Each structure stands twice: as C-alpha cells, then as structure tokens.
C-alpha cells in the first residue's frame, strides 16, 4: 500500500520531482567540475615535481637530498668550530691602538716624541715610547697586564693607554 501511495503521489506531482532531480543534477555537475579542476591542478604539480624522475630515481633523488643536507650540517659544525678558534685567536690579537705625540723637551718643536699603546681585548699589551732630542733618541717599551703596567708610566703613556682602553 505504501508503494502505491508513493507512486500515485509522484504521478500526481511530476513537475516537482523533475525540478528536484534537475537541481540535484546541476549540483552534481558543479561538484564534478570542481573535482576535475582540483585533479588537473594536482596533476600539474605532480608533473612538475616528477619532471625528469622515474619511479626508481625518486628514492635516489630523496636519498641524494638527505646526503646533501647531512653534508651541509657537517660543514656548518666545522665552520662553527673554526669561528670559535678565530674568536679565541682574535681575543689575543692587538686590536686597540692609540698614539700620543708630544714635545719631550721645551726647546724642541714639531712633536717628534710619541707614545703608542697597543692592547688586546683584555687590555694586555705594551706601551712604546720614543723620545727624540737634538743629540740622540731613545725608545722604551713597558708591558701592560689588565690595563696596568708594573713600570711607572709618564703622563703621555697614561694618556695613550687610556685612549687605547676606551676603544671597543
């Protein structure tokens, strides 16, 4: 009885069922077109990714890239060690230099005498003084440890030392 009632209802209202199935058919076509466009896009991406690679070579290609990444990681580690070694060496290098020129004697002109302070990053190094007179010249070297000399420094040497220590 149910089937006969349903059949009678469909025969009495065929236009609603035709329109309903038509709308359902249009929705189905829209979904198919959307899926076709997505599949086309994925095929293009796949072909681009697989260009020049067959199935057997894909594994070799990936393994090759993994090996390259491992090589780059190892090179980066070696470079890091080398940078640390260079930093240690640079910490001991003379990087701060200051020069002060002066007249050692009242009757001399042209600031011929000088002091040079040469320090590393920890304020260790030397101060060199050159004293020039009419008859002779003399050179003195004084060691500097942690910004201090075990020898008495002249005003000019102290000035050169301060200037060198103020440098970054």
mmCIF file of C-alpha atoms in Angstrom:
data_model
loop_
_atom_site.group_PDB
_atom_site.id
_atom_site.type_symbol
_atom_site.label_atom_id
_atom_site.label_comp_id
_atom_site.label_asym_id
_atom_site.label_seq_id
_atom_site.Cartn_x
_atom_site.Cartn_y
_atom_site.Cartn_z
ATOM 1 C CA UNK A 1 0.000 0.000 0.000
ATOM 2 C CA UNK A 2 2.860 2.389 0.736
ATOM 3 C CA UNK A 3 4.353 1.902 -2.722
ATOM 4 C CA UNK A 4 1.067 2.539 -4.472
ATOM 5 C CA UNK A 5 0.511 5.728 -2.468
ATOM 6 C CA UNK A 6 4.049 6.914 -3.291
ATOM 7 C CA UNK A 7 3.562 6.077 -6.987
ATOM 8 C CA UNK A 8 0.255 7.937 -7.086
ATOM 9 C CA UNK A 9 1.864 10.988 -5.389
ATOM 10 C CA UNK A 10 4.753 11.017 -7.914
ATOM 11 C CA UNK A 11 2.343 10.701 -10.865
ATOM 12 C CA UNK A 12 0.175 13.485 -9.453
ATOM 13 C CA UNK A 13 3.145 15.889 -8.983
ATOM 14 C CA UNK A 14 5.714 15.087 -11.738
ATOM 15 C CA UNK A 15 6.919 18.673 -12.168
ATOM 16 C CA UNK A 16 8.286 18.890 -8.580
ATOM 17 C CA UNK A 17 10.247 15.674 -8.990
ATOM 18 C CA UNK A 18 11.661 16.715 -12.387
ATOM 19 C CA UNK A 19 12.751 20.116 -10.987
ATOM 20 C CA UNK A 20 14.196 18.449 -7.853
ATOM 21 C CA UNK A 21 16.174 15.935 -9.881
ATOM 22 C CA UNK A 22 17.327 18.730 -12.231
ATOM 23 C CA UNK A 23 18.665 20.786 -9.295
ATOM 24 C CA UNK A 24 20.331 17.662 -7.919
ATOM 25 C CA UNK A 25 21.883 17.027 -11.351
ATOM 26 C CA UNK A 26 23.238 20.616 -11.546
ATOM 27 C CA UNK A 27 24.767 20.319 -8.060
ATOM 28 C CA UNK A 28 26.359 17.008 -9.061
ATOM 29 C CA UNK A 29 27.835 18.599 -12.218
ATOM 30 C CA UNK A 30 29.219 21.512 -10.164
ATOM 31 C CA UNK A 31 30.872 19.087 -7.752
ATOM 32 C CA UNK A 32 32.315 17.095 -10.689
ATOM 33 C CA UNK A 33 33.694 20.257 -12.335
ATOM 34 C CA UNK A 34 35.278 21.334 -9.032
ATOM 35 C CA UNK A 35 36.865 17.889 -8.569
ATOM 36 C CA UNK A 36 38.078 17.913 -12.185
ATOM 37 C CA UNK A 37 39.775 21.326 -11.677
ATOM 38 C CA UNK A 38 41.401 20.150 -8.433
ATOM 39 C CA UNK A 39 42.631 16.981 -10.121
ATOM 40 C CA UNK A 40 44.009 18.990 -13.040
ATOM 41 C CA UNK A 41 45.878 21.305 -10.635
ATOM 42 C CA UNK A 42 47.299 18.334 -8.719
ATOM 43 C CA UNK A 43 48.397 16.667 -11.973
ATOM 44 C CA UNK A 44 50.308 19.805 -12.986
ATOM 45 C CA UNK A 45 52.003 19.972 -9.580
ATOM 46 C CA UNK A 46 52.824 16.249 -9.729
ATOM 47 C CA UNK A 47 54.283 16.515 -13.244
ATOM 48 C CA UNK A 48 56.368 19.492 -12.189
ATOM 49 C CA UNK A 49 57.630 17.621 -9.130
ATOM 50 C CA UNK A 50 58.357 14.438 -11.077
ATOM 51 C CA UNK A 51 59.965 16.142 -14.102
ATOM 52 C CA UNK A 52 62.890 14.012 -15.216
ATOM 53 C CA UNK A 53 62.347 11.428 -12.489
ATOM 54 C CA UNK A 54 61.038 7.931 -12.908
ATOM 55 C CA UNK A 55 59.772 5.790 -10.030
ATOM 56 C CA UNK A 56 63.170 4.200 -9.338
ATOM 57 C CA UNK A 57 65.004 7.506 -9.365
ATOM 58 C CA UNK A 58 62.670 9.204 -6.894
ATOM 59 C CA UNK A 59 64.119 7.250 -3.974
ATOM 60 C CA UNK A 60 67.660 8.047 -5.140
ATOM 61 C CA UNK A 61 66.707 11.706 -5.516
ATOM 62 C CA UNK A 62 65.383 11.878 -1.958
ATOM 63 C CA UNK A 63 68.425 9.989 -0.612
ATOM 64 C CA UNK A 64 70.690 12.386 -2.505
ATOM 65 C CA UNK A 65 68.984 15.363 -0.892
ATOM 66 C CA UNK A 66 69.278 13.766 2.538
ATOM 67 C CA UNK A 67 73.017 13.250 1.943
ATOM 68 C CA UNK A 68 73.382 16.886 0.844
ATOM 69 C CA UNK A 69 71.587 18.075 3.985
ATOM 70 C CA UNK A 70 73.889 15.919 6.130
ATOM 71 C CA UNK A 71 76.937 17.376 4.349
ATOM 72 C CA UNK A 72 75.680 20.916 4.942
ATOM 73 C CA UNK A 73 75.102 20.147 8.635
ATOM 74 C CA UNK A 74 78.646 18.775 8.945
ATOM 75 C CA UNK A 75 80.098 21.814 7.161
ATOM 76 C CA UNK A 76 78.113 24.093 9.478
ATOM 77 C CA UNK A 77 79.575 22.295 12.519
ATOM 78 C CA UNK A 78 83.108 22.647 11.122
ATOM 79 C CA UNK A 79 82.534 26.345 10.402
ATOM 80 C CA UNK A 80 81.245 26.847 13.939
ATOM 81 C CA UNK A 81 84.423 25.270 15.344
ATOM 82 C CA UNK A 82 86.551 27.439 13.056
ATOM 83 C CA UNK A 83 84.691 30.580 14.166
ATOM 84 C CA UNK A 84 85.316 29.676 17.812
ATOM 85 C CA UNK A 85 89.027 29.168 17.042
ATOM 86 C CA UNK A 86 89.208 32.523 15.240
ATOM 87 C CA UNK A 87 87.419 34.229 18.150
ATOM 88 C CA UNK A 88 89.955 32.786 20.604
ATOM 89 C CA UNK A 89 92.836 33.966 18.406
ATOM 90 C CA UNK A 90 91.285 37.396 17.915
ATOM 91 C CA UNK A 91 90.896 37.851 21.667
ATOM 92 C CA UNK A 92 94.703 37.674 21.917
ATOM 93 C CA UNK A 93 95.349 39.951 18.931
ATOM 94 C CA UNK A 94 96.306 43.612 19.209
ATOM 95 C CA UNK A 95 93.069 45.408 18.411
ATOM 96 C CA UNK A 96 93.322 48.651 20.383
ATOM 97 C CA UNK A 97 95.975 51.160 19.374
ATOM 98 C CA UNK A 98 96.388 54.768 20.450
ATOM 99 C CA UNK A 99 99.139 57.240 19.573
ATOM 100 C CA UNK A 100 100.049 60.379 21.526
ATOM 101 C CA UNK A 101 102.620 62.810 20.101
ATOM 102 C CA UNK A 102 104.368 65.355 22.296
ATOM 103 C CA UNK A 103 107.443 67.566 22.777
ATOM 104 C CA UNK A 104 109.792 65.838 25.173
ATOM 105 C CA UNK A 105 111.968 68.941 25.603
ATOM 106 C CA UNK A 106 110.942 72.578 25.758
ATOM 107 C CA UNK A 107 113.402 73.703 23.117
ATOM 108 C CA UNK A 108 112.276 71.106 20.540
ATOM 109 C CA UNK A 109 109.372 71.619 18.173
ATOM 110 C CA UNK A 110 107.167 69.541 15.867
ATOM 111 C CA UNK A 111 106.062 66.936 18.434
ATOM 112 C CA UNK A 112 108.768 64.445 17.457
ATOM 113 C CA UNK A 113 108.359 62.252 20.537
ATOM 114 C CA UNK A 114 105.499 59.775 20.791
ATOM 115 C CA UNK A 115 103.818 57.048 22.848
ATOM 116 C CA UNK A 116 101.999 54.118 21.303
ATOM 117 C CA UNK A 117 99.713 51.896 23.376
ATOM 118 C CA UNK A 118 98.895 48.532 21.761
ATOM 119 C CA UNK A 119 96.394 46.323 23.622
ATOM 120 C CA UNK A 120 94.314 43.204 23.067
ATOM 121 C CA UNK A 121 90.635 42.878 24.035
ATOM 122 C CA UNK A 122 91.612 42.114 27.655
ATOM 123 C CA UNK A 123 93.812 45.238 27.960
ATOM 124 C CA UNK A 124 97.069 43.291 27.782
ATOM 125 C CA UNK A 125 99.895 44.545 25.590
ATOM 126 C CA UNK A 126 102.656 47.155 25.559
ATOM 127 C CA UNK A 127 103.317 50.873 25.576
ATOM 128 C CA UNK A 128 106.173 52.049 23.346
ATOM 129 C CA UNK A 129 107.674 55.494 23.894
ATOM 130 C CA UNK A 130 110.087 57.219 21.559
ATOM 131 C CA UNK A 131 111.889 60.261 22.987
ATOM 132 C CA UNK A 132 113.656 62.422 20.411
ATOM 133 C CA UNK A 133 116.234 65.078 21.323
ATOM 134 C CA UNK A 134 118.797 67.110 19.380
ATOM 135 C CA UNK A 135 121.668 64.732 20.008
ATOM 136 C CA UNK A 136 120.011 61.341 20.429
ATOM 137 C CA UNK A 137 116.773 59.393 20.613
ATOM 138 C CA UNK A 138 115.632 56.693 22.991
ATOM 139 C CA UNK A 139 112.887 54.069 22.853
ATOM 140 C CA UNK A 140 111.197 52.464 25.845
ATOM 141 C CA UNK A 141 108.804 49.512 25.981
ATOM 142 C CA UNK A 142 106.639 48.826 29.024
ATOM 143 C CA UNK A 143 104.380 45.769 29.390
ATOM 144 C CA UNK A 144 100.688 46.196 30.217
ATOM 145 C CA UNK A 145 98.685 43.490 32.022
ATOM 146 C CA UNK A 146 94.967 44.068 32.662
ATOM 147 C CA UNK A 147 95.393 47.752 31.853
ATOM 148 C CA UNK A 148 98.189 48.300 34.391
ATOM 149 C CA UNK A 149 101.958 48.441 33.963
ATOM 150 C CA UNK A 150 104.451 47.215 36.520
ATOM 151 C CA UNK A 151 106.606 50.220 35.476
ATOM 152 C CA UNK A 152 105.855 53.840 36.227
ATOM 153 C CA UNK A 153 104.137 55.447 33.243
ATOM 154 C CA UNK A 154 104.597 59.036 32.112
ATOM 155 C CA UNK A 155 101.603 61.326 31.620
ATOM 156 C CA UNK A 156 101.774 60.795 27.861
ATOM 157 C CA UNK A 157 101.981 56.994 28.249
ATOM 158 C CA UNK A 158 98.998 57.025 30.609
ATOM 159 C CA UNK A 159 97.060 59.140 28.114
ATOM 160 C CA UNK A 160 97.838 56.713 25.254
ATOM 161 C CA UNK A 161 96.893 53.764 27.493
ATOM 162 C CA UNK A 162 93.545 55.366 28.465
ATOM 163 C CA UNK A 163 92.733 56.166 24.843
ATOM 164 C CA UNK A 164 93.506 52.604 23.772
ATOM 165 C CA UNK A 165 91.413 51.113 26.581
ATOM 166 C CA UNK A 166 88.436 53.303 25.629
ATOM 167 C CA UNK A 167 88.334 51.794 22.140
ATOM 168 C CA UNK A 168 85.862 48.998 21.528
#
